């Protein structure tokens, strides 16, 4: 009996030790798995989503293609593919007139080359970082001028870099109704009759909206002008005040007479409205010498030389250049012996910069005043009365 009990006891102890060893091994495995789980976290779906977002942010030509479909280039043929490879045998200096583009109006590209240019290639980009459109325009510049707006002849043209060996031209681009405000870029190169192609230039412009400065909204009447001379003196001329200049006329019979040509600035008004339309009215009364009649009688005989006009259009304000941009659509001019009327459709308006403008709540001034007084403004090497500053002052009604 004793021997049997001892055996049973030893067997029981063995089973207990085996059970404890098994539990210890399992606990260690669980702890190691937990540590592995902490050390090696699984990738979350969010990281995969971020990678997909990065792929979507890559440059695209989609928006550039949309712009190409919305612009109107008279004399231009749309061609699929990349711009032709240039041989750079002719030069090109290109710039956007006024440095802006206008909704509904578009913009004009000024082209300056050392050769006579006959055409241009034009390709659009939505932004500087976007891919260029998958098509471009081949533009016949003669057809572009003939079918384009008359405004291009009257826009401010920078000719300071032009020489006698340079050929100047312009390229008119109009906008469809879907072009929006913001940045727009384009690539342009020119070619001549021999097929030489210039190196392309990339230019980015801001498409500006209308009525861009609420401070201008209202009716403004011209009140006076001021001239600032380098000597420090200031001359003021009020609206309605007559000015005269006296001259001597010598007749063929050697007799002579004195005469005076006079003028009066009767009025000038601007009515800038919140809907971006404006009306500009003006009247000047003046007289000048009738040379033929005066010569025949050797006495001063005068003829009317006045002008009156009314212009209607749309306006905006370029704050960077401090210019009021006027786009004329309806013109009426009355001269002493004739009248002139002209209406331009939307997209074909005459575009003028009017400035620099200084605005306040009660008036706006056009001109530089004494901002540059003392500088050789006309570049003749002398600082004299020819380098005077000036203001035209309009008061709010």
CSV table of C-alpha atoms in Angstrom, one decimal:
chain,number,residue,atom,x,y,z
A,1,UNK,CA,0.0,0.0,0.0
A,2,UNK,CA,2.7,2.5,0.9
A,3,UNK,CA,4.5,1.7,-2.3
A,4,UNK,CA,1.4,2.3,-4.4
A,5,UNK,CA,0.6,5.6,-2.7
A,6,UNK,CA,4.1,6.9,-3.4
A,7,UNK,CA,3.8,6.0,-7.1
A,8,UNK,CA,0.5,7.8,-7.4
A,9,UNK,CA,1.9,10.8,-5.7
A,10,UNK,CA,4.9,11.0,-8.0
A,11,UNK,CA,2.7,10.5,-11.0
A,12,UNK,CA,0.5,13.4,-9.9
A,13,UNK,CA,3.4,15.7,-9.4
A,14,UNK,CA,4.7,14.9,-12.9
A,15,UNK,CA,1.4,15.8,-14.4
A,16,UNK,CA,1.3,19.0,-12.4
A,17,UNK,CA,4.8,20.0,-13.6
A,18,UNK,CA,3.9,19.2,-17.2
A,19,UNK,CA,0.8,21.4,-16.9
A,20,UNK,CA,2.7,24.3,-15.5
A,21,UNK,CA,5.3,24.1,-18.2
A,22,UNK,CA,2.6,24.1,-20.8
A,23,UNK,CA,1.0,27.2,-19.4
A,24,UNK,CA,4.4,29.0,-19.1
A,25,UNK,CA,5.1,28.3,-22.8
A,26,UNK,CA,1.7,29.6,-23.9
A,27,UNK,CA,2.0,32.8,-21.9
A,28,UNK,CA,5.4,33.6,-23.5
A,29,UNK,CA,3.9,33.0,-27.0
A,30,UNK,CA,1.0,35.4,-26.3
A,31,UNK,CA,3.4,38.1,-24.9
A,32,UNK,CA,5.7,37.8,-27.9
A,33,UNK,CA,2.8,38.1,-30.3
A,34,UNK,CA,1.5,41.2,-28.5
A,35,UNK,CA,5.0,42.7,-28.8
A,36,UNK,CA,5.2,41.9,-32.5
A,37,UNK,CA,1.8,43.4,-33.0
A,38,UNK,CA,3.0,46.7,-31.3
A,39,UNK,CA,6.3,46.8,-33.2
A,40,UNK,CA,4.8,46.1,-36.6
A,41,UNK,CA,1.5,48.0,-37.1
A,42,UNK,CA,-0.5,47.2,-40.2
A,43,UNK,CA,-0.8,49.9,-42.9
A,44,UNK,CA,-4.1,51.8,-42.7
A,45,UNK,CA,-6.3,52.6,-45.7
A,46,UNK,CA,-5.8,56.3,-45.1
A,47,UNK,CA,-2.1,56.1,-46.2
A,48,UNK,CA,-3.3,54.4,-49.4
A,49,UNK,CA,-5.8,57.2,-49.9
A,50,UNK,CA,-3.1,59.8,-49.5
A,51,UNK,CA,-1.0,58.1,-52.2
A,52,UNK,CA,-4.0,58.2,-54.6
A,53,UNK,CA,-4.6,61.9,-53.8
A,54,UNK,CA,-0.9,62.7,-54.7
A,55,UNK,CA,-1.4,60.9,-58.1
A,56,UNK,CA,-4.5,63.1,-58.8
A,57,UNK,CA,-2.5,66.4,-58.1
A,58,UNK,CA,-0.1,65.8,-61.0
A,59,UNK,CA,-0.3,68.4,-63.9
A,60,UNK,CA,-3.0,67.9,-66.4
A,61,UNK,CA,-3.8,69.3,-69.9
A,62,UNK,CA,-7.6,69.1,-69.3
A,63,UNK,CA,-8.1,72.7,-68.2
A,64,UNK,CA,-5.7,74.0,-70.9
A,65,UNK,CA,-7.7,72.1,-73.5
A,66,UNK,CA,-10.9,73.7,-72.2
A,67,UNK,CA,-9.3,77.2,-72.6
A,68,UNK,CA,-8.2,76.4,-76.1
A,69,UNK,CA,-11.8,75.5,-77.0
A,70,UNK,CA,-13.1,78.8,-75.6
A,71,UNK,CA,-10.7,81.3,-77.2
A,72,UNK,CA,-11.4,83.0,-80.5
A,73,UNK,CA,-8.4,83.6,-82.8
A,74,UNK,CA,-9.3,85.3,-86.1
A,75,UNK,CA,-7.2,83.9,-88.9
A,76,UNK,CA,-6.2,81.0,-86.7
A,77,UNK,CA,-6.4,77.3,-87.6
A,78,UNK,CA,-6.5,74.8,-84.7
A,79,UNK,CA,-4.0,71.9,-85.1
A,80,UNK,CA,-3.6,68.8,-82.9
A,81,UNK,CA,-0.2,68.1,-81.4
A,82,UNK,CA,2.8,70.0,-80.1
A,83,UNK,CA,4.2,73.3,-81.4
A,84,UNK,CA,6.5,73.0,-84.4
A,85,UNK,CA,10.2,72.7,-83.6
A,86,UNK,CA,11.8,76.2,-84.0
A,87,UNK,CA,15.1,76.8,-85.8
A,88,UNK,CA,15.4,80.1,-83.9
A,89,UNK,CA,16.6,81.9,-87.1
A,90,UNK,CA,14.4,84.9,-86.2
A,91,UNK,CA,14.0,86.7,-83.0
A,92,UNK,CA,10.9,87.5,-80.9
A,93,UNK,CA,10.0,89.9,-78.1
A,94,UNK,CA,6.4,89.3,-77.1
A,95,UNK,CA,4.3,91.0,-74.4
A,96,UNK,CA,0.6,91.2,-73.5
A,97,UNK,CA,-0.9,94.7,-74.1
A,98,UNK,CA,-1.7,96.4,-70.8
A,99,UNK,CA,-0.4,93.2,-69.0
A,100,UNK,CA,-3.9,92.0,-68.5
A,101,UNK,CA,-6.8,90.2,-70.3
A,102,UNK,CA,-10.4,91.2,-70.0
A,103,UNK,CA,-13.5,89.1,-69.6
A,104,UNK,CA,-15.5,89.1,-72.9
A,105,UNK,CA,-12.7,91.0,-74.6
A,106,UNK,CA,-9.6,88.9,-74.4
A,107,UNK,CA,-6.1,90.5,-75.0
A,108,UNK,CA,-3.6,91.6,-77.6
A,109,UNK,CA,-0.1,90.2,-77.9
A,110,UNK,CA,2.5,92.6,-79.1
A,111,UNK,CA,5.1,90.9,-81.4
A,112,UNK,CA,8.5,92.4,-82.2
A,113,UNK,CA,11.0,90.6,-84.5
A,114,UNK,CA,14.2,91.3,-86.5
A,115,UNK,CA,12.4,89.8,-89.6
A,116,UNK,CA,9.1,90.5,-91.3
A,117,UNK,CA,6.8,88.0,-89.7
A,118,UNK,CA,3.8,86.5,-91.5
A,119,UNK,CA,2.3,84.2,-88.9
A,120,UNK,CA,2.4,83.0,-85.3
A,121,UNK,CA,1.9,79.7,-83.4
A,122,UNK,CA,-0.2,80.0,-80.2
A,123,UNK,CA,-0.7,77.4,-77.5
A,124,UNK,CA,-2.5,77.8,-74.1
A,125,UNK,CA,-1.8,76.7,-70.6
A,126,UNK,CA,-4.4,77.1,-67.8
A,127,UNK,CA,-1.6,78.0,-65.3
A,128,UNK,CA,2.2,78.1,-65.3
A,129,UNK,CA,2.3,74.6,-63.7
A,130,UNK,CA,-0.3,73.0,-66.0
A,131,UNK,CA,0.5,71.0,-69.1
A,132,UNK,CA,0.1,72.8,-72.4
A,133,UNK,CA,-3.1,72.1,-74.4
A,134,UNK,CA,-3.0,69.2,-76.8
A,135,UNK,CA,-3.5,71.5,-79.7
A,136,UNK,CA,-2.3,74.9,-80.9
A,137,UNK,CA,-3.3,77.7,-83.3
A,138,UNK,CA,-1.5,78.5,-86.6
A,139,UNK,CA,-2.4,82.2,-87.1
A,140,UNK,CA,-2.2,84.2,-90.3
A,141,UNK,CA,-1.4,87.6,-88.9
A,142,UNK,CA,-2.7,89.5,-91.9
A,143,UNK,CA,-6.1,87.7,-91.6
A,144,UNK,CA,-6.0,88.3,-87.8
A,145,UNK,CA,-5.6,92.0,-88.3
A,146,UNK,CA,-8.2,92.2,-91.0
A,147,UNK,CA,-10.9,90.3,-89.0
A,148,UNK,CA,-9.7,91.4,-85.6
A,149,UNK,CA,-10.8,94.4,-83.6
A,150,UNK,CA,-10.0,98.0,-84.5
A,151,UNK,CA,-9.0,98.5,-80.9
A,152,UNK,CA,-5.6,97.0,-81.4
A,153,UNK,CA,-4.5,100.0,-83.4
A,154,UNK,CA,-5.4,102.3,-80.5
A,155,UNK,CA,-4.2,100.3,-77.6
A,156,UNK,CA,-1.0,101.4,-75.8
A,157,UNK,CA,1.8,100.0,-77.8
A,158,UNK,CA,5.3,99.8,-76.2
A,159,UNK,CA,7.7,100.8,-79.0
A,160,UNK,CA,10.7,101.8,-76.8
A,161,UNK,CA,12.6,98.7,-77.8
A,162,UNK,CA,11.8,98.9,-81.5
A,163,UNK,CA,14.6,99.9,-84.0
A,164,UNK,CA,14.6,100.6,-87.7
A,165,UNK,CA,15.6,96.9,-88.2
A,166,UNK,CA,12.6,95.6,-86.2
A,167,UNK,CA,9.3,94.4,-87.5
A,168,UNK,CA,6.3,95.1,-85.2
A,169,UNK,CA,2.9,93.3,-85.3
A,170,UNK,CA,0.2,92.2,-83.0
A,171,UNK,CA,-2.0,89.2,-82.4
A,172,UNK,CA,-5.6,89.6,-81.2
A,173,UNK,CA,-7.2,87.0,-79.0
A,174,UNK,CA,-10.9,87.1,-78.1
A,175,UNK,CA,-12.7,85.2,-75.3
A,176,UNK,CA,-15.8,83.1,-75.2
A,177,UNK,CA,-18.2,83.4,-72.4
A,178,UNK,CA,-16.8,80.5,-70.4
A,179,UNK,CA,-13.4,82.1,-69.7
A,180,UNK,CA,-13.2,83.0,-66.0
A,181,UNK,CA,-11.2,85.4,-63.9
A,182,UNK,CA,-7.7,84.3,-62.8
A,183,UNK,CA,-4.4,83.3,-64.3
A,184,UNK,CA,-4.0,82.2,-67.9
A,185,UNK,CA,-0.7,81.4,-69.7
A,186,UNK,CA,0.2,81.0,-73.3
A,187,UNK,CA,3.2,80.0,-75.5
A,188,UNK,CA,3.8,82.1,-78.6
A,189,UNK,CA,6.3,82.0,-81.4
A,190,UNK,CA,6.4,83.7,-84.8
A,191,UNK,CA,7.5,82.6,-88.3
A,192,UNK,CA,8.4,84.4,-91.6
A,193,UNK,CA,7.7,83.6,-95.3
A,194,UNK,CA,10.8,81.4,-95.5
A,195,UNK,CA,9.5,79.1,-92.7
A,196,UNK,CA,12.0,80.3,-90.0
A,197,UNK,CA,10.5,79.9,-86.5
A,198,UNK,CA,11.4,81.9,-83.4
A,199,UNK,CA,12.0,80.4,-80.0
A,200,UNK,CA,8.6,80.2,-78.1
A,201,UNK,CA,8.0,82.5,-75.2
A,202,UNK,CA,5.7,81.7,-72.3
A,203,UNK,CA,3.7,84.6,-70.9
A,204,UNK,CA,1.2,84.5,-68.0
A,205,UNK,CA,-1.5,87.2,-67.6
A,206,UNK,CA,-4.3,87.9,-65.2
A,207,UNK,CA,-7.9,87.7,-66.6
A,208,UNK,CA,-9.5,90.7,-64.9
A,209,UNK,CA,-13.2,91.1,-64.1
A,210,UNK,CA,-15.2,94.3,-64.4
A,211,UNK,CA,-15.9,97.1,-62.0
A,212,UNK,CA,-12.9,96.1,-59.9
A,213,UNK,CA,-12.9,99.1,-57.5
A,214,UNK,CA,-16.1,100.2,-55.7
A,215,UNK,CA,-14.5,103.5,-54.8
A,216,UNK,CA,-14.9,104.6,-58.5
A,217,UNK,CA,-18.7,104.0,-58.6
A,218,UNK,CA,-20.5,107.3,-58.9
A,219,UNK,CA,-20.6,110.5,-61.1
A,220,UNK,CA,-17.5,112.5,-61.4
A,221,UNK,CA,-17.1,116.0,-62.9
A,222,UNK,CA,-13.8,117.5,-64.1
A,223,UNK,CA,-13.0,120.6,-61.9
A,224,UNK,CA,-9.5,121.7,-62.8
A,225,UNK,CA,-6.0,120.8,-64.0
A,226,UNK,CA,-2.7,121.5,-62.2
A,227,UNK,CA,0.8,121.8,-63.7
A,228,UNK,CA,3.8,121.3,-61.4
A,229,UNK,CA,7.1,122.8,-62.7
A,230,UNK,CA,10.6,121.9,-61.6
A,231,UNK,CA,11.1,125.4,-60.2
A,232,UNK,CA,8.3,124.7,-57.6
A,233,UNK,CA,5.6,126.8,-59.2
A,234,UNK,CA,2.2,125.5,-59.8
A,235,UNK,CA,-0.4,126.6,-62.4
A,236,UNK,CA,-4.1,125.8,-62.0
A,237,UNK,CA,-6.8,126.0,-64.7
A,238,UNK,CA,-10.4,125.6,-63.7
A,239,UNK,CA,-13.2,124.2,-65.9
A,240,UNK,CA,-14.9,126.9,-67.9
A,241,UNK,CA,-11.8,129.1,-67.9
A,242,UNK,CA,-10.6,130.4,-71.3
A,243,UNK,CA,-7.0,130.2,-72.3
A,244,UNK,CA,-5.4,132.0,-75.3
A,245,UNK,CA,-2.1,131.8,-77.1
A,246,UNK,CA,-0.9,134.8,-79.2
A,247,UNK,CA,1.0,134.4,-82.4
A,248,UNK,CA,2.3,136.6,-85.3
A,249,UNK,CA,1.2,135.8,-88.9
A,250,UNK,CA,3.3,137.1,-91.9
A,251,UNK,CA,1.4,137.5,-95.2
A,252,UNK,CA,2.9,137.0,-98.6
A,253,UNK,CA,3.0,140.7,-99.1
A,254,UNK,CA,5.3,140.9,-96.0
A,255,UNK,CA,2.6,142.6,-93.9
A,256,UNK,CA,1.8,140.9,-90.7
A,257,UNK,CA,-0.8,140.7,-87.9
A,258,UNK,CA,-1.2,139.4,-84.4
A,259,UNK,CA,-3.8,136.7,-83.6
A,260,UNK,CA,-4.9,134.7,-80.7
A,261,UNK,CA,-6.2,131.1,-80.6
A,262,UNK,CA,-8.4,130.5,-77.6
A,263,UNK,CA,-10.1,127.5,-76.0
A,264,UNK,CA,-12.4,126.7,-73.1
A,265,UNK,CA,-12.7,123.4,-71.4
A,266,UNK,CA,-16.5,123.4,-71.0
A,267,UNK,CA,-17.0,120.1,-69.2
A,268,UNK,CA,-16.0,116.5,-68.8
A,269,UNK,CA,-17.8,113.8,-66.8
A,270,UNK,CA,-17.5,110.1,-66.0
A,271,UNK,CA,-20.5,108.1,-64.7
A,272,UNK,CA,-19.1,104.8,-63.4
A,273,UNK,CA,-21.8,102.3,-62.5
A,274,UNK,CA,-21.8,99.2,-60.3
A,275,UNK,CA,-22.8,97.0,-63.3
A,276,UNK,CA,-19.4,97.9,-64.9
A,277,UNK,CA,-21.0,100.2,-67.5
A,278,UNK,CA,-19.9,103.9,-67.8
A,279,UNK,CA,-20.7,107.0,-69.8
A,280,UNK,CA,-18.0,109.6,-70.6
A,281,UNK,CA,-19.1,113.1,-71.9
A,282,UNK,CA,-16.8,116.0,-73.0
A,283,UNK,CA,-17.1,119.4,-74.5
A,284,UNK,CA,-14.4,121.9,-75.6
A,285,UNK,CA,-15.0,125.2,-77.3
A,286,UNK,CA,-12.1,126.6,-79.3
A,287,UNK,CA,-11.1,128.7,-82.3
A,288,UNK,CA,-8.2,128.6,-84.7
A,289,UNK,CA,-6.9,130.7,-87.5
A,290,UNK,CA,-8.4,130.1,-91.0
A,291,UNK,CA,-5.0,130.2,-92.7
A,292,UNK,CA,-6.3,130.6,-96.3
A,293,UNK,CA,-8.9,133.2,-95.6
A,294,UNK,CA,-6.5,135.1,-93.4
A,295,UNK,CA,-3.7,135.1,-96.0
A,296,UNK,CA,-6.0,136.3,-98.7
A,297,UNK,CA,-7.1,139.3,-96.6
A,298,UNK,CA,-4.0,139.6,-94.4
A,299,UNK,CA,-6.3,139.9,-91.3
A,300,UNK,CA,-7.1,137.4,-88.6
A,301,UNK,CA,-10.1,135.3,-89.6
A,302,UNK,CA,-11.1,132.4,-87.3
A,303,UNK,CA,-12.9,129.1,-87.6
A,304,UNK,CA,-14.6,127.0,-85.0
A,305,UNK,CA,-12.4,124.1,-83.8
A,306,UNK,CA,-14.5,122.7,-80.9
A,307,UNK,CA,-15.3,119.1,-80.0
A,308,UNK,CA,-18.1,117.4,-78.2
A,309,UNK,CA,-18.5,113.7,-77.5
A,310,UNK,CA,-20.4,111.0,-75.6
A,311,UNK,CA,-18.9,107.5,-75.1
A,312,UNK,CA,-20.4,104.4,-73.5
A,313,UNK,CA,-18.7,101.2,-72.5
A,314,UNK,CA,-17.5,99.1,-69.7
A,315,UNK,CA,-14.8,99.7,-67.1
A,316,UNK,CA,-12.5,98.1,-64.6
A,317,UNK,CA,-9.5,99.1,-62.5
A,318,UNK,CA,-5.9,97.8,-62.6
A,319,UNK,CA,-4.7,98.4,-59.0
A,320,UNK,CA,-1.1,97.4,-59.8
A,321,UNK,CA,-0.7,99.9,-62.6
A,322,UNK,CA,-3.2,102.4,-61.0
A,323,UNK,CA,-5.1,102.6,-64.3
A,324,UNK,CA,-8.8,102.8,-65.1
A,325,UNK,CA,-9.3,100.5,-68.1
A,326,UNK,CA,-12.0,101.8,-70.4
A,327,UNK,CA,-13.6,99.7,-73.1
A,328,UNK,CA,-15.5,101.8,-75.6
A,329,UNK,CA,-18.6,100.3,-77.4
A,330,UNK,CA,-20.6,103.3,-78.4
A,331,UNK,CA,-19.1,106.6,-79.7
A,332,UNK,CA,-20.6,109.9,-80.8
A,333,UNK,CA,-18.3,112.7,-81.8
A,334,UNK,CA,-19.5,116.2,-83.0
A,335,UNK,CA,-17.1,118.5,-84.8
A,336,UNK,CA,-17.9,121.9,-86.2
A,337,UNK,CA,-18.8,120.6,-89.7
A,338,UNK,CA,-19.5,116.9,-89.2
A,339,UNK,CA,-20.5,114.2,-86.7
A,340,UNK,CA,-19.2,110.7,-86.3
A,341,UNK,CA,-20.8,107.6,-84.7
A,342,UNK,CA,-19.5,104.1,-84.2
A,343,UNK,CA,-20.8,101.0,-82.4
A,344,UNK,CA,-18.5,98.1,-81.6
A,345,UNK,CA,-20.0,94.6,-80.7
A,346,UNK,CA,-19.0,92.8,-77.5
A,347,UNK,CA,-15.5,91.5,-77.8
A,348,UNK,CA,-14.5,94.2,-80.3
A,349,UNK,CA,-14.4,97.3,-78.0
A,350,UNK,CA,-11.7,99.9,-78.1
A,351,UNK,CA,-9.5,99.5,-75.0
A,352,UNK,CA,-7.8,102.4,-73.3
A,353,UNK,CA,-5.8,102.7,-70.1
A,354,UNK,CA,-6.6,105.9,-68.3
A,355,UNK,CA,-4.1,106.8,-65.6
A,356,UNK,CA,-2.2,106.7,-63.4
A,357,UNK,CA,-5.2,107.4,-61.1
A,358,UNK,CA,-5.1,108.5,-57.5
A,359,UNK,CA,-8.5,107.9,-55.7
A,360,UNK,CA,-10.1,109.4,-52.6
A,361,UNK,CA,-13.6,109.5,-51.3
A,362,UNK,CA,-14.2,113.0,-52.8
A,363,UNK,CA,-12.1,113.1,-56.0
A,364,UNK,CA,-9.8,111.2,-58.3
A,365,UNK,CA,-6.8,112.5,-60.1
A,366,UNK,CA,-5.2,111.5,-63.4
A,367,UNK,CA,-1.5,112.1,-63.8
A,368,UNK,CA,1.7,112.1,-61.8
A,369,UNK,CA,1.5,115.5,-60.1
A,370,UNK,CA,4.8,116.2,-58.4
A,371,UNK,CA,5.7,112.5,-57.9
A,372,UNK,CA,8.5,112.6,-60.4
A,373,UNK,CA,9.3,116.3,-60.2
A,374,UNK,CA,13.0,117.1,-60.8
A,375,UNK,CA,13.5,114.1,-63.2
A,376,UNK,CA,14.3,114.3,-66.9
A,377,UNK,CA,10.9,113.0,-67.9
A,378,UNK,CA,11.3,113.5,-71.7
A,379,UNK,CA,14.9,112.3,-71.8
A,380,UNK,CA,16.4,115.3,-73.6
A,381,UNK,CA,19.2,115.6,-71.0
A,382,UNK,CA,17.8,118.7,-69.3
A,383,UNK,CA,15.4,119.2,-66.5
A,384,UNK,CA,13.2,122.2,-67.4
A,385,UNK,CA,9.5,123.1,-67.9
A,386,UNK,CA,9.1,120.3,-70.4
A,387,UNK,CA,9.5,117.9,-67.5
A,388,UNK,CA,6.5,119.3,-65.6
A,389,UNK,CA,4.1,117.1,-63.7
A,390,UNK,CA,0.3,117.4,-64.0
A,391,UNK,CA,-3.0,116.4,-62.6
A,392,UNK,CA,-6.5,116.4,-64.0
A,393,UNK,CA,-8.9,116.5,-61.1
A,394,UNK,CA,-12.4,115.0,-61.1
A,395,UNK,CA,-14.8,115.7,-58.1
A,396,UNK,CA,-17.5,113.3,-57.0
A,397,UNK,CA,-21.0,114.7,-57.3
